[in-house]
XYZ file of N, CA and C in Angstrom:
513
model
N 21.898 14.988 20.126
C 20.634 14.597 19.514
C 20.926 13.672 18.333
N 20.270 12.495 18.258
C 20.519 11.571 17.158
C 19.997 12.123 15.837
N 20.675 11.753 14.788
C 20.280 12.193 13.445
C 19.019 11.465 12.999
N 18.181 12.172 12.280
C 16.975 11.560 11.711
C 17.231 11.106 10.281
N 18.438 11.223 9.787
C 18.742 11.006 8.378
C 18.602 9.530 8.011
N 17.494 9.168 7.413
C 17.248 7.843 6.873
C 16.515 7.961 5.553
N 16.336 9.158 5.091
C 15.549 9.404 3.891
C 16.211 8.844 2.645
N 15.424 8.715 1.614
C 15.957 8.241 0.340
C 15.144 8.873 -0.775
N 15.558 8.594 -1.980
C 14.820 9.113 -3.126
C 13.837 8.083 -3.664
N 13.730 6.927 -3.005
C 12.787 5.899 -3.436
C 11.360 6.412 -3.269
N 10.523 6.133 -4.248
C 9.141 6.618 -4.232
C 8.158 5.582 -3.701
N 8.615 4.356 -3.507
C 7.781 3.291 -2.964
C 8.671 2.229 -2.334
N 8.064 1.382 -1.530
C 8.777 0.286 -0.871
C 7.886 -0.936 -0.841
N 8.523 -2.088 -0.640
C 7.787 -3.318 -0.367
C 8.122 -3.736 1.066
N 7.240 -4.538 1.666
C 7.357 -4.890 3.072
C 7.347 -6.405 3.272
N 8.405 -7.103 2.858
C 8.431 -8.562 3.019
C 8.387 -8.999 4.485
N 8.819 -8.151 5.402
C 8.792 -8.520 6.818
C 7.370 -8.606 7.375
N 6.392 -8.078 6.651
C 4.994 -8.179 7.082
C 4.300 -9.409 6.492
N 5.055 -10.232 5.763
C 4.473 -11.422 5.129
C 3.873 -12.385 6.157
N 4.520 -12.563 7.303
C 3.977 -13.486 8.304
C 2.581 -13.070 8.750
N 2.349 -11.782 8.882
C 1.014 -11.292 9.265
C -0.006 -11.581 8.172
N 0.384 -11.380 6.913
C -0.501 -11.695 5.782
C -0.770 -13.193 5.753
N 0.278 -13.976 5.916
C 0.176 -15.431 5.851
C -0.787 -15.983 6.904
N -0.732 -15.439 8.120
C -1.651 -15.884 9.180
C -3.108 -15.640 8.787
N -3.379 -14.505 8.172
C -4.752 -14.197 7.754
C -5.193 -15.081 6.590
N -4.282 -15.420 5.699
C -4.618 -16.303 4.576
C -4.867 -17.728 5.050
N -4.154 -18.127 6.081
C -4.281 -19.484 6.618
C -5.703 -19.761 7.100
N -6.435 -18.720 7.501
C -7.830 -18.875 7.938
C -8.682 -19.521 6.856
N -8.304 -19.332 5.600
C -9.043 -19.898 4.461
C -8.219 -20.974 3.746
N -7.239 -21.526 4.446
C -6.361 -22.568 3.891
C -5.647 -22.122 2.623
N -5.265 -20.872 2.572
C -4.495 -20.351 1.443
C -3.041 -20.193 1.864
N -2.144 -20.502 0.925
C -0.718 -20.306 1.174
C -0.117 -19.549 -0.003
N 0.394 -18.383 0.264
C 1.073 -17.566 -0.742
C 2.455 -17.206 -0.213
N 3.395 -17.071 -1.126
C 4.732 -16.593 -0.794
C 4.859 -15.144 -1.232
N 5.750 -14.423 -0.578
C 6.017 -13.041 -0.960
C 6.907 -13.044 -2.191
N 6.527 -12.275 -3.204
C 7.299 -12.152 -4.449
C 8.230 -10.955 -4.295
N 9.527 -11.232 -4.167
C 10.502 -10.174 -3.866
C 10.741 -9.195 -4.998
N 10.386 -9.583 -6.212
C 10.640 -8.726 -7.370
C 9.330 -8.067 -7.781
N 9.310 -6.748 -7.819
C 8.102 -6.036 -8.240
C 8.129 -5.935 -9.760
N 7.491 -6.890 -10.393
C 7.585 -7.088 -11.837
C 6.234 -6.831 -12.496
N 6.162 -5.769 -13.302
C 4.922 -5.446 -14.013
C 4.536 -6.538 -15.004
N 5.506 -7.082 -15.697
C 5.238 -7.985 -16.817
C 4.619 -9.309 -16.390
N 5.057 -9.869 -15.269
C 4.576 -11.205 -14.917
C 3.419 -11.206 -13.918
N 2.961 -10.049 -13.488
C 1.856 -10.058 -12.532
C 0.560 -10.455 -13.236
N -0.249 -11.234 -12.533
C -1.515 -11.740 -13.070
C -2.647 -10.759 -12.790
N -2.660 -10.234 -11.570
C -3.693 -9.280 -11.156
C -3.043 -8.174 -10.352
N -3.739 -7.039 -10.341
C -3.231 -5.859 -9.649
C -4.422 -5.085 -9.103
N -4.280 -4.552 -7.883
C -5.369 -3.813 -7.261
C -4.807 -2.631 -6.478
N -5.322 -1.458 -6.741
C -4.920 -0.247 -6.027
C -5.888 0.013 -4.887
N -5.365 0.228 -3.695
C -6.187 0.541 -2.534
C -5.371 1.442 -1.614
N -5.717 1.460 -0.338
C -4.971 2.294 0.604
C -4.813 1.555 1.925
N -3.774 1.923 2.644
C -3.523 1.404 3.976
C -3.260 2.598 4.893
N -3.030 2.297 6.163
C -2.818 3.372 7.130
C -1.462 3.212 7.807
N -0.931 4.326 8.261
C 0.348 4.279 8.951
C 0.815 5.663 9.349
N 2.104 5.732 9.625
C 2.705 6.975 10.101
C 3.997 7.242 9.345
N 4.262 8.511 9.105
C 5.479 8.946 8.428
C 6.318 9.779 9.384
N 7.633 9.676 9.248
C 8.574 10.512 9.990
C 9.461 11.195 8.967
N 9.561 12.506 9.046
C 10.447 13.237 8.146
C 11.880 13.069 8.642
N 12.752 12.620 7.752
C 14.144 12.358 8.116
C 15.083 13.499 7.745
N 14.522 14.626 7.356
C 15.330 15.801 7.044
C 15.670 16.508 8.361
N 16.952 16.501 8.731
C 17.372 17.111 9.999
C 17.032 18.593 10.087
N 16.934 19.259 8.950
C 16.647 20.695 8.945
C 15.150 20.997 9.058
N 14.319 19.967 9.012
C 12.860 20.153 9.030
C 12.339 20.113 10.462
N 11.338 20.935 10.730
C 10.724 20.981 12.058
C 9.550 20.021 12.214
N 9.210 19.279 11.172
C 8.074 18.361 11.237
C 8.381 17.212 12.196
N 7.377 16.849 12.971
C 7.505 15.712 13.876
C 6.861 14.471 13.269
N 6.478 14.553 12.010
C 5.847 13.422 11.339
C 4.350 13.610 11.225
N 3.704 12.646 10.586
C 2.270 12.722 10.370
C 1.703 11.324 10.184
N 0.434 11.190 10.505
C -0.302 9.950 10.270
C -1.078 10.094 8.980
N -1.345 8.960 8.335
C -2.145 8.987 7.113
C -3.037 7.760 7.047
N -4.277 7.986 6.683
C -5.219 6.902 6.420
C -5.372 6.687 4.927
N -4.506 7.326 4.154
C -4.580 7.247 2.688
C -3.206 6.969 2.088
N -2.569 5.929 2.525
C -1.282 5.543 1.956
C -1.564 4.608 0.787
N -1.192 5.039 -0.398
C -1.480 4.264 -1.610
C -0.661 2.977 -1.638
N -1.332 1.885 -2.050
C -0.671 0.591 -2.198
C -1.213 -0.093 -3.446
N -0.341 -0.738 -4.187
C -0.729 -1.589 -5.306
C -0.418 -3.019 -4.905
N -1.471 -3.839 -4.794
C -1.316 -5.251 -4.444
C -1.277 -6.037 -5.746
N -0.300 -6.926 -5.874
C -0.145 -7.709 -7.104
C -0.094 -9.196 -6.792
N -0.701 -9.963 -7.686
C -0.631 -11.415 -7.603
C 0.191 -11.918 -8.781
N 1.008 -12.941 -8.515
C 1.903 -13.522 -9.511
C 1.636 -15.018 -9.620
N 2.120 -15.651 -10.688
C 1.973 -17.107 -10.809
C 2.618 -17.827 -9.618
N 2.211 -19.064 -9.434
C 2.752 -19.945 -8.391
C 2.458 -19.436 -6.985
N 1.250 -18.866 -6.796
C 0.784 -18.444 -5.473
C 1.747 -17.455 -4.797
N 2.059 -16.391 -5.519
C 2.924 -15.345 -4.979
C 2.218 -13.995 -5.071
N 2.614 -13.077 -4.197
C 2.034 -11.730 -4.179
C 3.100 -10.744 -3.704
N 2.815 -9.473 -3.887
C 3.554 -8.420 -3.193
C 2.685 -7.173 -3.123
N 3.170 -6.186 -2.422
C 2.473 -4.914 -2.302
C 3.468 -3.773 -2.428
N 3.223 -2.911 -3.389
C 4.059 -1.716 -3.567
C 3.384 -0.590 -2.795
N 4.036 -0.132 -1.728
C 3.495 0.918 -0.871
C 4.199 2.227 -1.220
N 3.396 3.213 -1.592
C 3.947 4.483 -2.060
C 4.267 5.416 -0.895
N 5.355 6.120 -1.026
C 5.799 7.077 -0.016
C 5.021 8.387 -0.158
N 5.153 9.239 0.832
C 4.572 10.577 0.780
C 5.663 11.604 1.073
N 5.400 12.827 0.664
C 6.335 13.924 0.909
C 5.889 14.723 2.127
N 6.857 15.227 2.836
C 6.609 16.069 4.002
C 6.010 17.399 3.545
N 4.953 17.812 4.196
C 4.299 19.079 3.868
C 5.218 20.269 4.157
N 6.111 20.133 5.135
C 6.982 21.247 5.532
C 8.198 21.431 4.634
N 8.832 20.316 4.206
C 10.097 20.452 3.476
C 10.134 19.697 2.146
N 9.085 18.947 1.832
C 8.959 18.214 0.568
C 9.883 16.989 0.468
N 10.488 16.555 1.569
C 11.327 15.353 1.556
C 10.449 14.107 1.500
N 10.932 13.070 0.806
C 10.210 11.804 0.748
C 10.339 11.053 2.064
N 9.270 10.362 2.445
C 9.284 9.570 3.664
C 8.602 8.232 3.416
N 9.212 7.175 3.938
C 8.668 5.817 3.859
C 7.763 5.595 5.068
N 6.575 5.005 4.866
C 5.654 4.854 5.992
C 5.999 3.695 6.923
N 5.601 3.865 8.176
C 5.556 2.789 9.154
C 4.102 2.338 9.150
N 3.852 1.101 8.734
C 2.484 0.644 8.491
C 1.862 0.009 9.728
N 0.534 0.102 9.813
C -0.195 -0.573 10.879
C -0.765 -1.892 10.340
N -1.684 -2.501 11.094
C -2.251 -3.798 10.713
C -3.079 -3.755 9.434
N -3.449 -2.570 8.979
C -4.282 -2.485 7.774
C -3.569 -3.059 6.551
N -2.235 -3.050 6.529
C -1.495 -3.625 5.396
C -1.832 -5.112 5.258
N -1.626 -5.876 6.319
C -1.892 -7.318 6.260
C -3.365 -7.588 5.978
N -4.252 -6.823 6.600
C -5.686 -7.020 6.398
C -6.085 -6.771 4.951
N -5.605 -5.699 4.356
C -5.978 -5.368 2.973
C -5.387 -6.362 1.980
N -4.116 -6.723 2.174
C -3.475 -7.667 1.256
C -4.177 -9.024 1.330
N -4.408 -9.531 2.535
C -5.065 -10.832 2.687
C -6.488 -10.802 2.130
N -7.214 -9.742 2.398
C -8.577 -9.611 1.874
C -8.576 -9.692 0.352
N -7.675 -8.959 -0.294
C -7.639 -8.929 -1.760
C -7.278 -10.295 -2.328
N -6.311 -10.977 -1.741
C -5.935 -12.313 -2.221
C -7.108 -13.272 -2.070
N -7.807 -13.217 -0.946
C -8.977 -14.076 -0.741
C -10.039 -13.799 -1.800
N -10.300 -12.528 -2.083
C -11.277 -12.181 -3.130
C -10.833 -12.730 -4.479
N -9.563 -12.576 -4.812
C -9.050 -13.084 -6.083
C -9.173 -14.604 -6.166
N -9.141 -15.278 -5.041
C -9.267 -16.732 -5.015
C -10.726 -17.186 -4.916
N -11.652 -16.238 -5.039
C -13.070 -16.587 -5.101
C -13.748 -16.780 -3.766
N -13.126 -16.403 -2.699
C -13.731 -16.530 -1.379
C -14.700 -15.368 -1.193
N -15.955 -15.702 -0.919
C -16.994 -14.686 -0.750
C -16.849 -14.039 0.619
N -16.699 -12.737 0.606
C -16.515 -12.000 1.853
C -17.168 -10.637 1.740
N -17.656 -10.160 2.867
C -18.135 -8.787 2.929
C -16.930 -7.896 3.211
N -16.887 -6.722 2.586
C -15.771 -5.829 2.910
C -15.829 -5.433 4.380
N -14.695 -5.445 5.054
C -14.693 -5.005 6.450
C -15.108 -3.542 6.543
N -15.657 -3.191 7.664
C -16.037 -1.799 7.882
C -14.768 -0.998 8.097
N -14.659 0.096 7.374
C -13.475 0.943 7.462
C -13.466 1.638 8.805
N -12.400 1.436 9.553
C -12.310 2.087 10.864
C -11.524 3.384 10.735
N -12.108 4.412 11.141
C -11.426 5.702 11.102
C -11.991 6.602 10.035
N -12.539 7.706 10.461
C -13.096 8.677 9.527
C -11.973 9.531 8.955
N -12.025 9.760 7.658
C -11.037 10.618 7.012
C -11.626 12.010 6.918
N -10.952 12.952 7.545
C -11.483 14.314 7.560
C -10.621 15.281 6.758
N -9.330 15.026 6.683
C -8.444 15.941 5.961
C -8.532 15.700 4.460
N -8.382 16.748 3.670
C -8.384 16.570 2.215
C -7.123 15.831 1.771
N -7.229 15.111 0.673
C -6.082 14.391 0.125
C -5.167 15.382 -0.584
N -3.905 15.363 -0.240
C -2.937 16.279 -0.841
C -2.149 15.523 -1.906
N -2.711 15.468 -3.106
C -2.144 14.638 -4.168
C -0.740 15.070 -4.580
N -0.390 16.334 -4.389
C 0.958 16.783 -4.750
C 2.027 16.212 -3.811
N 1.621 15.660 -2.666
C 2.553 15.034 -1.726
C 2.525 13.510 -1.803
N 1.608 12.957 -2.582
C 1.368 11.511 -2.649
C 2.060 10.906 -3.874
N 3.027 10.027 -3.640
C 3.723 9.380 -4.754
C 2.813 8.391 -5.475
N 1.804 7.861 -4.801
C 0.821 6.998 -5.453
C 0.027 7.756 -6.500
N -0.351 8.992 -6.183
C -1.056 9.838 -7.163
C -0.174 10.099 -8.371
N 1.081 10.446 -8.113
C 2.002 10.763 -9.207
C 2.236 9.565 -10.119
N 2.162 8.353 -9.544
C 2.363 7.134 -10.329
C 1.060 6.622 -10.945
N -0.077 7.290 -10.640
C -1.365 6.850 -11.175
C -1.943 5.646 -10.461
N -1.533 5.413 -9.196
C -1.996 4.240 -8.450
C -2.650 4.592 -7.124
N -3.174 5.781 -6.988
C -3.809 6.169 -5.733
C -5.315 5.966 -5.846
N -5.878 5.162 -4.939
C -7.309 4.860 -4.999
C -8.170 6.053 -4.630
N -7.600 7.077 -4.025
C -8.381 8.270 -3.692
C -8.769 9.009 -4.965
N -7.853 9.046 -5.927
C -8.122 9.754 -7.175
C -8.766 8.877 -8.231
N -8.472 7.591 -8.205
C -8.975 6.681 -9.236
C -9.819 5.622 -8.553
N -11.132 5.796 -8.561
C -12.014 4.852 -7.875
C -12.793 3.970 -8.834
N -12.541 4.087 -10.099
C -13.272 3.266 -11.050
C -12.522 1.970 -11.287
N -13.263 0.932 -11.596
C -12.634 -0.345 -11.901
C -12.042 -0.265 -13.290
N -10.756 -0.573 -13.380
C -10.094 -0.573 -14.677
C -10.489 -1.852 -15.400
N -10.711 -1.766 -16.692
C -11.200 -2.895 -17.471
C -10.234 -4.048 -17.560
N -10.765 -5.207 -17.896
C -9.940 -6.402 -18.001
C -8.948 -6.301 -19.147
N -9.167 -5.359 -20.062
C -8.209 -5.167 -21.144
C -6.883 -4.629 -20.621
N -6.850 -4.250 -19.339
C -5.620 -3.731 -18.738
C -4.976 -4.786 -17.839
N -5.168 -6.051 -18.166
C -4.499 -7.107 -17.427
C -5.092 -7.404 -16.069
N -6.376 -7.160 -15.878
C -7.020 -7.495 -14.622
C -6.758 -6.513 -13.500
N -6.397 -5.292 -13.813
C -6.147 -4.303 -12.767
C -7.460 -3.692 -12.305
N -7.564 -3.451 -11.008
C -8.747 -2.832 -10.439
C -8.304 -1.800 -9.411
N -9.243 -0.986 -9.002
C -8.949 0.023 -7.996
C -10.119 0.119 -7.031
N -9.846 0.336 -5.768
C -10.903 0.511 -4.793
C -10.344 0.648 -3.396
N -11.229 0.588 -2.400
C -10.779 0.697 -1.022
C -10.443 -0.651 -0.425
N -11.171 -1.698 -0.737
C -10.889 -3.025 -0.218
C -10.732 -3.948 -1.383
């Protein structure tokens, strides 16, 4: 049986390999942004907390969990000077063994990132209809986004401009 050991102690990840998907969606509005490889608090111009969807696999060989899906994966989308962006996607802990797991993301990552960049660039858009009803309660003790104060499930108010243009919401 192959080992599932791929876990780490990292509490979040960035997904530069999904940039092409984001770029295609931005191209619809003639926008061009590059992925900013450095997650830098100091130089970001805008920041937005939201959520994406995906699946987690527990990499602890001693755990009986077969993984879980989540419609509440916390993400902080950031815009930087010179038409750059990134997204910090927070990991979740396994309910069975408390090990950290990095998500495998679906198309909602590219859709949410592109939507937010378009809004920041002044493009008038209606928020897309959220597909998928959330029925399970949010388990904030397993959510690294909650622990970092960047989970949109817990913080739904718009943060003031005195905080460097940071906002929070679903889209």
